[in-house]
mmCIF file of C-alpha atoms in Angstrom:
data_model
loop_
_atom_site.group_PDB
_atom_site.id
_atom_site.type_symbol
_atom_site.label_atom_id
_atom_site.label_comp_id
_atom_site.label_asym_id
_atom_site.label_seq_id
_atom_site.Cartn_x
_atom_site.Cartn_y
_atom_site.Cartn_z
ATOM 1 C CA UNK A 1 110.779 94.439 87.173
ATOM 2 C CA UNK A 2 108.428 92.698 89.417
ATOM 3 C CA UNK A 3 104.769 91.326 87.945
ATOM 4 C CA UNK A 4 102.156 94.504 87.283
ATOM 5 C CA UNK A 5 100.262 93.669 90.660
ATOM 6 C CA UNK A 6 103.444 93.556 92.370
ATOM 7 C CA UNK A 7 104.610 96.928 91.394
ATOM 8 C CA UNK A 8 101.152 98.087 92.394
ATOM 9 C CA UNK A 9 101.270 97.027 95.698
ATOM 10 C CA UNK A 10 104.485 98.898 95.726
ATOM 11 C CA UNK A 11 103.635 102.420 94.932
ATOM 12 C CA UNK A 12 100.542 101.754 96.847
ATOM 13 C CA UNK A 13 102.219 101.617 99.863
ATOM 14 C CA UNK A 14 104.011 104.366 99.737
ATOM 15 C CA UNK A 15 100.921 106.761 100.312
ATOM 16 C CA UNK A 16 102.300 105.813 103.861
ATOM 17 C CA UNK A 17 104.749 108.387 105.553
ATOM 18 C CA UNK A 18 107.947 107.561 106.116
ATOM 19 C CA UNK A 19 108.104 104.731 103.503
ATOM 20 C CA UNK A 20 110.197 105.194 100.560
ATOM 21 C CA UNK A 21 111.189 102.653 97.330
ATOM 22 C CA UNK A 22 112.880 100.322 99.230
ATOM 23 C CA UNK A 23 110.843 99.964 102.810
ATOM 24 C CA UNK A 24 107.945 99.501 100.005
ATOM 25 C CA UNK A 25 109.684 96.479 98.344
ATOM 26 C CA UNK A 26 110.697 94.877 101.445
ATOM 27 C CA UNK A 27 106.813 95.421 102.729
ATOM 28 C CA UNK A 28 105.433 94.135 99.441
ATOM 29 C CA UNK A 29 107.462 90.987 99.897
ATOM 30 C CA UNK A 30 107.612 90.453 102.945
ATOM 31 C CA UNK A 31 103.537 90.365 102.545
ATOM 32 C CA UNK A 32 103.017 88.388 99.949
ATOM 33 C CA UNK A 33 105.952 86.025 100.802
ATOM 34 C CA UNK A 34 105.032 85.484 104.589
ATOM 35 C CA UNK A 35 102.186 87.570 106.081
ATOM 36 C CA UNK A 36 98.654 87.390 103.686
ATOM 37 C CA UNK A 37 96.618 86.841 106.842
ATOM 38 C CA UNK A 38 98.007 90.015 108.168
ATOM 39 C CA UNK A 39 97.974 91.689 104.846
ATOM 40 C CA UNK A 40 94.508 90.576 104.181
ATOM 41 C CA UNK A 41 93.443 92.129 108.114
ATOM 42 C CA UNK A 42 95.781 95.099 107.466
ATOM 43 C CA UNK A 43 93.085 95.191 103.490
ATOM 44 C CA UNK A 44 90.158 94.803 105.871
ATOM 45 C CA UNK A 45 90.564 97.259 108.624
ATOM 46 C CA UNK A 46 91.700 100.091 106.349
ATOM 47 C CA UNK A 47 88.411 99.958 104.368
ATOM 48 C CA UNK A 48 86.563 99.817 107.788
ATOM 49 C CA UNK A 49 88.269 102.746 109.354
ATOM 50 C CA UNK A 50 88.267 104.938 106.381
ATOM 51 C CA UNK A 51 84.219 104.331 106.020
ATOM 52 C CA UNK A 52 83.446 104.323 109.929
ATOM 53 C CA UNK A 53 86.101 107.050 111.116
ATOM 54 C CA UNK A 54 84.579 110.362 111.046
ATOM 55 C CA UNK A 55 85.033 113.872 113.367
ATOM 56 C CA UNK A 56 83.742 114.106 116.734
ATOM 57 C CA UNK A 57 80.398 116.204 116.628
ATOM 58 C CA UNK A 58 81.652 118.266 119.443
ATOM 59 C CA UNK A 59 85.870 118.594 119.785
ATOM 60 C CA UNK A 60 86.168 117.329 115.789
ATOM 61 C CA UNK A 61 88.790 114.590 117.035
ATOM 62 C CA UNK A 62 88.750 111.144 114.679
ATOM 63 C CA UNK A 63 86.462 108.543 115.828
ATOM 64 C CA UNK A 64 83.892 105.958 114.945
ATOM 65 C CA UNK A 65 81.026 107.379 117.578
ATOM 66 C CA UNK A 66 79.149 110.646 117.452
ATOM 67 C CA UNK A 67 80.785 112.179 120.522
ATOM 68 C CA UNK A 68 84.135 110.624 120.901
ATOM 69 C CA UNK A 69 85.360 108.935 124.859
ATOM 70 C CA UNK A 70 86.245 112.296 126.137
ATOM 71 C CA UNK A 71 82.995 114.640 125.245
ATOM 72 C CA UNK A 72 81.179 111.940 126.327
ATOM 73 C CA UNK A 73 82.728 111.693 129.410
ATOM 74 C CA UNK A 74 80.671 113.161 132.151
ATOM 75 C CA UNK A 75 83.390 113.209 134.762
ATOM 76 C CA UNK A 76 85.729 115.736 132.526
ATOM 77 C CA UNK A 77 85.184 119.143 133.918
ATOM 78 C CA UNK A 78 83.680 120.726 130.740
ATOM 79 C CA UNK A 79 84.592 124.627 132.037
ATOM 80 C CA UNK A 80 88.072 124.129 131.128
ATOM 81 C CA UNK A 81 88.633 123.827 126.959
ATOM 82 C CA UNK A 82 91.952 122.806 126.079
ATOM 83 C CA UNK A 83 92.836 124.079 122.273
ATOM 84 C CA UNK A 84 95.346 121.607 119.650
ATOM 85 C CA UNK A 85 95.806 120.985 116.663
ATOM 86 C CA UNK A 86 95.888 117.174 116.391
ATOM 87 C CA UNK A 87 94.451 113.695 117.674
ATOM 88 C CA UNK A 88 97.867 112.900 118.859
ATOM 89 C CA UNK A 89 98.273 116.336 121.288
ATOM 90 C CA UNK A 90 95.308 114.980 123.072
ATOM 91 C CA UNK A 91 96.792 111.503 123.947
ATOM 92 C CA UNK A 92 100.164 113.225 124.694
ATOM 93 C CA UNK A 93 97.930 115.044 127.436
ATOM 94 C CA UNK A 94 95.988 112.210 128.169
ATOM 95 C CA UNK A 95 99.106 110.280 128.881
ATOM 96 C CA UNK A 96 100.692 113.412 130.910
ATOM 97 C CA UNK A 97 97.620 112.838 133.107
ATOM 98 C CA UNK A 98 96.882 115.911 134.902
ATOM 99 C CA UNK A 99 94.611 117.258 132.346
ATOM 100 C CA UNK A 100 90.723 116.662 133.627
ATOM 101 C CA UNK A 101 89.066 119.516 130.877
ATOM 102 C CA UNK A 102 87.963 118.588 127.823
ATOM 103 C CA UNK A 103 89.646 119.561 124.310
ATOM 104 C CA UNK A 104 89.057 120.824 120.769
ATOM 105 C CA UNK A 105 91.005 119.739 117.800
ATOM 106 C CA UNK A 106 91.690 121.815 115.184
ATOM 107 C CA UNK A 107 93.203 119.261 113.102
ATOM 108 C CA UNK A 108 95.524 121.524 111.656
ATOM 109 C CA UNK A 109 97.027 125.582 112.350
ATOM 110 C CA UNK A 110 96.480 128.346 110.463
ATOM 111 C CA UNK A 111 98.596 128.684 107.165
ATOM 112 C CA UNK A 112 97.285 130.879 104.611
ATOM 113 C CA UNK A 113 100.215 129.803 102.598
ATOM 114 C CA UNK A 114 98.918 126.373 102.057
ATOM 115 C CA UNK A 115 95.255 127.903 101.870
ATOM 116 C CA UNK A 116 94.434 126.908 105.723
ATOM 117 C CA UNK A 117 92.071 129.438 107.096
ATOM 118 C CA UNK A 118 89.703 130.055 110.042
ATOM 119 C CA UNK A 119 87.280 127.883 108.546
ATOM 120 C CA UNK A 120 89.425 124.539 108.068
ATOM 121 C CA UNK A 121 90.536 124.651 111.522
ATOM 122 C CA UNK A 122 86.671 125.171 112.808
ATOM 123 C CA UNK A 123 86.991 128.573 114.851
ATOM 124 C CA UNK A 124 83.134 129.214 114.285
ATOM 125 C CA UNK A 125 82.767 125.739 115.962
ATOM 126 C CA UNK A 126 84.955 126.373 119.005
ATOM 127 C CA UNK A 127 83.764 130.085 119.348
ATOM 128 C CA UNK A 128 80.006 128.422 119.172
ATOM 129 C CA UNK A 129 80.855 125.529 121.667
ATOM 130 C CA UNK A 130 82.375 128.122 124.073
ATOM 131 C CA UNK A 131 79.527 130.012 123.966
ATOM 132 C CA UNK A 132 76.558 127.184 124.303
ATOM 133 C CA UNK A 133 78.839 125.415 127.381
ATOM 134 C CA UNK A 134 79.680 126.950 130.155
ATOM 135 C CA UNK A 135 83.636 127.396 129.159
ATOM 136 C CA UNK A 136 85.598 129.314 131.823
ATOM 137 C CA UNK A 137 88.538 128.957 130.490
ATOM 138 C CA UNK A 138 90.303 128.025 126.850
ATOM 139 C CA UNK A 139 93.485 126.820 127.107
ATOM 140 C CA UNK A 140 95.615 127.412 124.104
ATOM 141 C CA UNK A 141 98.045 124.140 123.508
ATOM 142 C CA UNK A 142 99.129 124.403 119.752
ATOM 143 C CA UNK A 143 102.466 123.989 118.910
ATOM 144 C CA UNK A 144 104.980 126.865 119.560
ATOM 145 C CA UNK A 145 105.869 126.916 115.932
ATOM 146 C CA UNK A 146 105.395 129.932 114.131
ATOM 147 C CA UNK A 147 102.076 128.641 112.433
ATOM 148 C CA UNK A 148 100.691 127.354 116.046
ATOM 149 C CA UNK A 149 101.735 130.619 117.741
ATOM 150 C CA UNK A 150 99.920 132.520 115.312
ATOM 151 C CA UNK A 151 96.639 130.336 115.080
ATOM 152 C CA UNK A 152 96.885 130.884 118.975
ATOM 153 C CA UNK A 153 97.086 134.365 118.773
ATOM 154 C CA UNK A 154 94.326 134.653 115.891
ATOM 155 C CA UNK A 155 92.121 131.948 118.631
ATOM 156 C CA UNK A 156 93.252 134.263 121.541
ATOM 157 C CA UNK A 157 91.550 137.459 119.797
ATOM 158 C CA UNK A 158 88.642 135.996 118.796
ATOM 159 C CA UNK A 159 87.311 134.226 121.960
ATOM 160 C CA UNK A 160 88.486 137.553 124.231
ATOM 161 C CA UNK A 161 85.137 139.403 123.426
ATOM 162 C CA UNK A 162 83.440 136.265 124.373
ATOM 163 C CA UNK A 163 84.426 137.428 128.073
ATOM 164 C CA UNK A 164 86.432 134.226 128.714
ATOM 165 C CA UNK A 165 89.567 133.451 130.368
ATOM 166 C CA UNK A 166 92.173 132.427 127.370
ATOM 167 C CA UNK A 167 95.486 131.117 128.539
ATOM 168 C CA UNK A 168 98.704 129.444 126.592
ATOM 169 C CA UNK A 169 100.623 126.762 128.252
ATOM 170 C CA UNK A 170 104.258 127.723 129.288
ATOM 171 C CA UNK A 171 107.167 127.413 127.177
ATOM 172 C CA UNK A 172 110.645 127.175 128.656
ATOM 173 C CA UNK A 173 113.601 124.724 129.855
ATOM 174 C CA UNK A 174 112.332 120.938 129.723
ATOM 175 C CA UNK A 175 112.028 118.942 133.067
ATOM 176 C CA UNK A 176 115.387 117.235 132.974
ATOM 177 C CA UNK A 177 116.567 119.340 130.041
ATOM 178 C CA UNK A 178 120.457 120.720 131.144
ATOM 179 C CA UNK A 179 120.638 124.594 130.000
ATOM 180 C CA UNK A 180 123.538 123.739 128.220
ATOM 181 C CA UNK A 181 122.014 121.518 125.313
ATOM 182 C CA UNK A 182 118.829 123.807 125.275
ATOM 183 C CA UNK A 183 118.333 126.035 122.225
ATOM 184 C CA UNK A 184 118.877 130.237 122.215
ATOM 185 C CA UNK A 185 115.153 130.669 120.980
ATOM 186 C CA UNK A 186 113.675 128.550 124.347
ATOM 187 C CA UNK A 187 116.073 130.257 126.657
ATOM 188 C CA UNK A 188 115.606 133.273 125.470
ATOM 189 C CA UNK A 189 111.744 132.539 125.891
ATOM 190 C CA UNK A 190 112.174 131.142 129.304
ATOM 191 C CA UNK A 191 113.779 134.178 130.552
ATOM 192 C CA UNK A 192 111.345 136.539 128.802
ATOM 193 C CA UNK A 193 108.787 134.592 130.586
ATOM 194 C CA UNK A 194 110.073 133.901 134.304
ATOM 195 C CA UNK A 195 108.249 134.075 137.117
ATOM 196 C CA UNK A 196 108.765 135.527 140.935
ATOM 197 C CA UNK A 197 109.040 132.856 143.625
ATOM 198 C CA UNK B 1 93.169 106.188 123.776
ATOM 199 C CA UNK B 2 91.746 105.937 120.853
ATOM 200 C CA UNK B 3 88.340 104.862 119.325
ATOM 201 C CA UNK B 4 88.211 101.034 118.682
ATOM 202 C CA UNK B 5 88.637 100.979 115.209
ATOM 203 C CA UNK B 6 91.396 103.524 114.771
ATOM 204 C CA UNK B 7 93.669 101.044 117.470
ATOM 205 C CA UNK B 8 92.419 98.185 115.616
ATOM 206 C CA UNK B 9 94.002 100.133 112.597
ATOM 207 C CA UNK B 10 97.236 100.878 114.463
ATOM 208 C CA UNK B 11 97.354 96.726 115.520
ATOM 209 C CA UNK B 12 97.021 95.896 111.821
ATOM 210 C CA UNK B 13 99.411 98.344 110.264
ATOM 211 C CA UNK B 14 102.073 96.736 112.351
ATOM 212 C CA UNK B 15 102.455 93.591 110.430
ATOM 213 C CA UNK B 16 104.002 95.416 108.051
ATOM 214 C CA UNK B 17 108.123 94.932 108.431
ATOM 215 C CA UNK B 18 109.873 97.631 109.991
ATOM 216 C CA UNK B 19 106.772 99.053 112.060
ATOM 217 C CA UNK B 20 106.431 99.558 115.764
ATOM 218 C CA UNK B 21 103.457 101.361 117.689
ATOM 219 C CA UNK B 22 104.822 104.695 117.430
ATOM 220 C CA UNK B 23 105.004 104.653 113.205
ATOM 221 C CA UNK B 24 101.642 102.762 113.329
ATOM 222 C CA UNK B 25 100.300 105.717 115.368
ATOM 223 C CA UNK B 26 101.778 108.306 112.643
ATOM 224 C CA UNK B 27 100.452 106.134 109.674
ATOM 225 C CA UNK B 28 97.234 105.546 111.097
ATOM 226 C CA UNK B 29 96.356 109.276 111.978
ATOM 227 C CA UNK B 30 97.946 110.341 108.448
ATOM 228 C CA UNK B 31 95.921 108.275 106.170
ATOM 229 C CA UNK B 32 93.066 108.932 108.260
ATOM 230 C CA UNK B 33 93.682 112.831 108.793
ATOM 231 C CA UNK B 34 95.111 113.233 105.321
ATOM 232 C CA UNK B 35 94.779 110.786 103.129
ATOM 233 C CA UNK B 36 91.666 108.413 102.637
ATOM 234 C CA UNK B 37 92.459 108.149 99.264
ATOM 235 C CA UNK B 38 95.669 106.384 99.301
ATOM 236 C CA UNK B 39 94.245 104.103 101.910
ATOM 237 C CA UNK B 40 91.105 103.118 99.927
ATOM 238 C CA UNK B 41 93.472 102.454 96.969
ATOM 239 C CA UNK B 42 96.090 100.608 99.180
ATOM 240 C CA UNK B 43 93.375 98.521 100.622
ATOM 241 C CA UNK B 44 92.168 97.445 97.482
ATOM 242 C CA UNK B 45 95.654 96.741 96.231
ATOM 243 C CA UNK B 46 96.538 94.462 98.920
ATOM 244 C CA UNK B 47 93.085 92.607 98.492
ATOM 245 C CA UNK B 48 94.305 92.290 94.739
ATOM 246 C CA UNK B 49 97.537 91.371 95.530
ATOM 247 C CA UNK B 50 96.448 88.836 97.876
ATOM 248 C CA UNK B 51 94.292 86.925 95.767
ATOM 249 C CA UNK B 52 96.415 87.043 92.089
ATOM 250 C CA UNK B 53 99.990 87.040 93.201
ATOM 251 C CA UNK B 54 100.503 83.736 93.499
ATOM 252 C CA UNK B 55 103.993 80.947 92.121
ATOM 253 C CA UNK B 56 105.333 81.508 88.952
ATOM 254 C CA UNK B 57 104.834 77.581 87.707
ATOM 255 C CA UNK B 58 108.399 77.081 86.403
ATOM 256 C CA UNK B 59 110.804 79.155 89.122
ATOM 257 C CA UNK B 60 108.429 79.821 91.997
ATOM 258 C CA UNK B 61 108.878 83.475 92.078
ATOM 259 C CA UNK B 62 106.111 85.802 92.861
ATOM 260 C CA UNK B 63 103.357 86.500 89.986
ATOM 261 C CA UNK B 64 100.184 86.605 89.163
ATOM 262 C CA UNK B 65 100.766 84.807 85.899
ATOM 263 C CA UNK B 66 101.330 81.215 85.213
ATOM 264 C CA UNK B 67 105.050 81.738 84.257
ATOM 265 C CA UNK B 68 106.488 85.046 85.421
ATOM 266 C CA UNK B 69 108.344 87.124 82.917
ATOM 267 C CA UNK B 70 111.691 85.806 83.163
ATOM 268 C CA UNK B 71 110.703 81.958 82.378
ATOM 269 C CA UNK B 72 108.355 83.151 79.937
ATOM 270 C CA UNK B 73 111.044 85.173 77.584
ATOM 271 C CA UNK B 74 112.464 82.731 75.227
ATOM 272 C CA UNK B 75 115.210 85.261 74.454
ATOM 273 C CA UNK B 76 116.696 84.222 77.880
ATOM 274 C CA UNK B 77 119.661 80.670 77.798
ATOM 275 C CA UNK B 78 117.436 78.098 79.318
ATOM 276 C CA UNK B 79 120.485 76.138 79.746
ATOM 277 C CA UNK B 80 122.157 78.163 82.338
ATOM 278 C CA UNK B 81 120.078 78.305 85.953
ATOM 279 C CA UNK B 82 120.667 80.463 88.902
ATOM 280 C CA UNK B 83 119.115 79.072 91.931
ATOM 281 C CA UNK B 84 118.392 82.498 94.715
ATOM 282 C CA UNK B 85 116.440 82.565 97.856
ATOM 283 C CA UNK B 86 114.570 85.002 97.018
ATOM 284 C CA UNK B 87 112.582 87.227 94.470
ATOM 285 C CA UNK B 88 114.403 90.127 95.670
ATOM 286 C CA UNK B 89 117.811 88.266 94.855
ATOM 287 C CA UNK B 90 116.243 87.723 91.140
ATOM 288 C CA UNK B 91 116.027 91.622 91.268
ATOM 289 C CA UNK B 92 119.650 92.501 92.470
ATOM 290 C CA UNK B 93 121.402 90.370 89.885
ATOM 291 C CA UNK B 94 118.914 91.697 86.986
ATOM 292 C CA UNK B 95 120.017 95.191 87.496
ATOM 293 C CA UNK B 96 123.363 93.712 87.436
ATOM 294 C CA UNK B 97 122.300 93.148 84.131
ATOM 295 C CA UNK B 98 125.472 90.495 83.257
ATOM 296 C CA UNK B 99 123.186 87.517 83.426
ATOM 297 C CA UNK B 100 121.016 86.143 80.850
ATOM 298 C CA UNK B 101 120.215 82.580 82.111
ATOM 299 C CA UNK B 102 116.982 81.389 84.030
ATOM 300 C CA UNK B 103 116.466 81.488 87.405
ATOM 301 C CA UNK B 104 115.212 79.128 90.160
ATOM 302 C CA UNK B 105 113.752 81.174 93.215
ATOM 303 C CA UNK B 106 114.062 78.875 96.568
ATOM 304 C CA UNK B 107 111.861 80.922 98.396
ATOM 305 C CA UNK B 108 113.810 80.702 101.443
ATOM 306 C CA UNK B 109 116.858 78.625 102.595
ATOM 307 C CA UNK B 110 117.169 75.038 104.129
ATOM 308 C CA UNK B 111 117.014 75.231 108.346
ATOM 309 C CA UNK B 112 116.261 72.698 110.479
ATOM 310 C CA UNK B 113 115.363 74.761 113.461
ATOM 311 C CA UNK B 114 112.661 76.786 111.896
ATOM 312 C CA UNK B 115 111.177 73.504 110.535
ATOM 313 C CA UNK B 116 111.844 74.319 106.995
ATOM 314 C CA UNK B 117 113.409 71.098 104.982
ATOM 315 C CA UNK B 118 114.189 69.997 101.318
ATOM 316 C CA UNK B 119 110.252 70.097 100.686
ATOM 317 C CA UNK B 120 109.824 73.915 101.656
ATOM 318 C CA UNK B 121 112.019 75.008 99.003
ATOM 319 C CA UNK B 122 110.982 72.971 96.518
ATOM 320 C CA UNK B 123 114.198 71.048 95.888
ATOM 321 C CA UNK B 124 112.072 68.349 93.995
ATOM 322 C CA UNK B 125 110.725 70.736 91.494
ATOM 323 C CA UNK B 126 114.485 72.514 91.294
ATOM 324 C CA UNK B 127 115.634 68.496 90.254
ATOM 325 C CA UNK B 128 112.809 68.092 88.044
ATOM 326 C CA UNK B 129 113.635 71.145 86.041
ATOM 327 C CA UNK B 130 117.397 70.467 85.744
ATOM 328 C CA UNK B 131 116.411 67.527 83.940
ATOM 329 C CA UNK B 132 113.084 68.129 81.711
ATOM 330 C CA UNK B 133 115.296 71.413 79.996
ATOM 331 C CA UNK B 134 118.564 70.694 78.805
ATOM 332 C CA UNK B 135 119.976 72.864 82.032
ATOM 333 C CA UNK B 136 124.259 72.752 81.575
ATOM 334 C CA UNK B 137 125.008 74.472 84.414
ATOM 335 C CA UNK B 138 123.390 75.272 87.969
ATOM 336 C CA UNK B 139 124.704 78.554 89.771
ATOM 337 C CA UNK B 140 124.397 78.547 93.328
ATOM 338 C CA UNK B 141 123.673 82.128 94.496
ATOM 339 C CA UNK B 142 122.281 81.721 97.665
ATOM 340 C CA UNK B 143 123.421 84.272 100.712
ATOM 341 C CA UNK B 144 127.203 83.660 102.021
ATOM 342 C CA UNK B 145 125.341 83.453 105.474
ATOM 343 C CA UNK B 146 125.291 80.062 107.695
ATOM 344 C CA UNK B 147 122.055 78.478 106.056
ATOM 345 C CA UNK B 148 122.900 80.054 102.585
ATOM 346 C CA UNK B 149 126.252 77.622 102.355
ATOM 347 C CA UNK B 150 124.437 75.058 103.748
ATOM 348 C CA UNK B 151 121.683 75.031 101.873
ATOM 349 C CA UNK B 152 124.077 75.842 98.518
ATOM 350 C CA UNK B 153 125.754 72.816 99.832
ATOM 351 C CA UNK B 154 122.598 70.390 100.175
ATOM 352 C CA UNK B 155 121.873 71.140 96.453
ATOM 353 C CA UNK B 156 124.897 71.013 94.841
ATOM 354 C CA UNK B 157 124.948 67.173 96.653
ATOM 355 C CA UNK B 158 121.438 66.479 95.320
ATOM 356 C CA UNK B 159 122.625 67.741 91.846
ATOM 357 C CA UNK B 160 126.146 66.517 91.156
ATOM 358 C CA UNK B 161 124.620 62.951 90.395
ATOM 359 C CA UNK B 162 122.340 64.203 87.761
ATOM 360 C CA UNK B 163 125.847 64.711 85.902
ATOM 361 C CA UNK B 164 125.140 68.569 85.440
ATOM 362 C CA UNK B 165 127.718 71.068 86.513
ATOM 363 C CA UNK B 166 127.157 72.877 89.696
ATOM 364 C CA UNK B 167 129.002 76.144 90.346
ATOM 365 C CA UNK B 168 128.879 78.592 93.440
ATOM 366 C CA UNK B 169 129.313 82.411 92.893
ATOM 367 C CA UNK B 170 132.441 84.410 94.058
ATOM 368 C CA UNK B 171 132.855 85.657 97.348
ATOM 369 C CA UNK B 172 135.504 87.832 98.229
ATOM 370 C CA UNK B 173 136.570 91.238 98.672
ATOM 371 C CA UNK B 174 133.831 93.833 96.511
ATOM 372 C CA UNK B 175 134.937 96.159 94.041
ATOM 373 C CA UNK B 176 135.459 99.174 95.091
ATOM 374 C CA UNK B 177 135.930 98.207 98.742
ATOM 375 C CA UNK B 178 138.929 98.991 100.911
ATOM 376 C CA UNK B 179 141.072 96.090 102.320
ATOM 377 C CA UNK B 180 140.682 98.081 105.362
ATOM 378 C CA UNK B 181 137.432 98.434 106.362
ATOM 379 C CA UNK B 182 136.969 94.049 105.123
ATOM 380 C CA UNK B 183 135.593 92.215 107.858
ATOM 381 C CA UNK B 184 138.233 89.287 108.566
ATOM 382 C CA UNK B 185 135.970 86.329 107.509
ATOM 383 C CA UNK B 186 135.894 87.899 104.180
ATOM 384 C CA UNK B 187 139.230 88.496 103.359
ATOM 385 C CA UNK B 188 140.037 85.138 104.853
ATOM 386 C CA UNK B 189 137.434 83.701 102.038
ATOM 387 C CA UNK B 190 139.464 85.980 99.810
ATOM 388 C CA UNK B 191 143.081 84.308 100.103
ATOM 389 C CA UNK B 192 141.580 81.054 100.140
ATOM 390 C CA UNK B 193 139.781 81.424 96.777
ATOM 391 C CA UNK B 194 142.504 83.875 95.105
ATOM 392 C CA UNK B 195 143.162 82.834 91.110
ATOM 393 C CA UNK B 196 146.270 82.565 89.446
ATOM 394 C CA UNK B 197 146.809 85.252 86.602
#
């Protein structure tokens, strides 16, 4: 309906998640109608990221430097590891604040279903950097879906031999949550996993 | 929190319509983590789009051509013209598919308090046209909002000496709709335009 380029831009932007036939349109429009200069920054900065962001040489998080802000960080006490499985854990940590380790990202779980194995998610890599640092503890923070429990149980069994403390973060009732609008599987889970006083 | 260039991403992505810092965050991390390849090509898209989507010469719609599709098919009655505010208006009434006149695309509507006069949406060239083709009728179609009517209204003043007839489209209650769930303004517009049968 629109002009070729037009359509273009369209389908183009809907590599982005979240935005169907219609959020594309408006975009498209609203771009070329009242926002080049943005368009044109939004053009510029996407070919600079994609060329200059690469993986961390150490915890394989996304950024532009060798060693990302963290690893390079020598105030982070580098005998605690904490384990996820994306960028986006880490600043959900970072932003929790009480967190003074460093991290590895797996950028992804385990999920032989989709072809996802050891390898992808960099095991060797974490099993090496426990090793040559001197780790005292990994700290398992993937997701307590089914895939994250199991990469943390396949992580788990791998370092143990390693002689290392490996620990998961708890799962239970929310700060603030009320027990009645909690689900039967975290309930369940925070009973199975209560503690003495 | 993040690298540099990866919050310089997340800045740019949010001139698109519709996008606050949390989607930013998602899109910037998923083209990044998963797809470089619909970024490169969406980069280069929007540097495309930029520079060849400019006017369409005749109804100031988005193209990259000189005349855009519409004004360019001579199968179309260049004596009827619809005047819209936009190129997404041109779209709507198209897949309506009733139509088969020209269009005029305003590219925006007439208000004062934004700064945007009789020059911004190219009333000149709208007055020009009516007269250099042998234009019979001019439909308003602009949005039943405040500036729509007024800016409806402005034209049809600016045409009516030209001796052309100027008509507005119906407003009233949609087909299909429920007399119930009408917003009052609406059905007020509705008994104050009814037809005799």
């Amino acid at each position: 309906m629109f002009s070729p380029l037009i359509d273009e831009l369209m389908r183009s932007l809907r590599c982005l998640p979240g935005v169907g036939p219609k959020s594309a349109q408006r975009m498209a429009l609203h771009l070329l109608e009242r926002d080049r200069e943005g368009a044109n920054r939004l053009a510029n900065t996407l070919h600079k990221a994609i060329e200059g962001v690469g993986r961390c040489q150490r915890c394989r998080t996304l950024t532009e430097q060798d060693l990302c802000g963290i690893c390079n960080n020598l105030r982070r006490d580098s005998t605690l590891l904490c384990v996820v499985e994306t960028p986006v854990d880490v600043l959900a940590i970072e932003q929790a604040g009480s967190y003074q380790g460093k991290y590895f990202v797996l950028m992804g779980h385990l999920s032989p279903i989709d072809g996802i194995g050891p390898d992808d998610i960099g095991v060797d890599a974490l099993l090496a950097l426990v090793q040559s640092e001197a780790v005292t503890e990994v700290i398992l923070a993937t997701n307590p879906t089914v895939e994250g429990e199991a990469t943390s149980y396949y992580i788990s069994e791998r370092i143990k031999p390693l002689g290392v403390v490996v620990s998961r973060i708890a799962h239970g009732v929310p700060l603030g949550g009320e027990l009645e609008f909690i689900d039967g599987g975290t309930l369940a889970h925070a009973f199975s996993s209560r503690r003495p006083l």
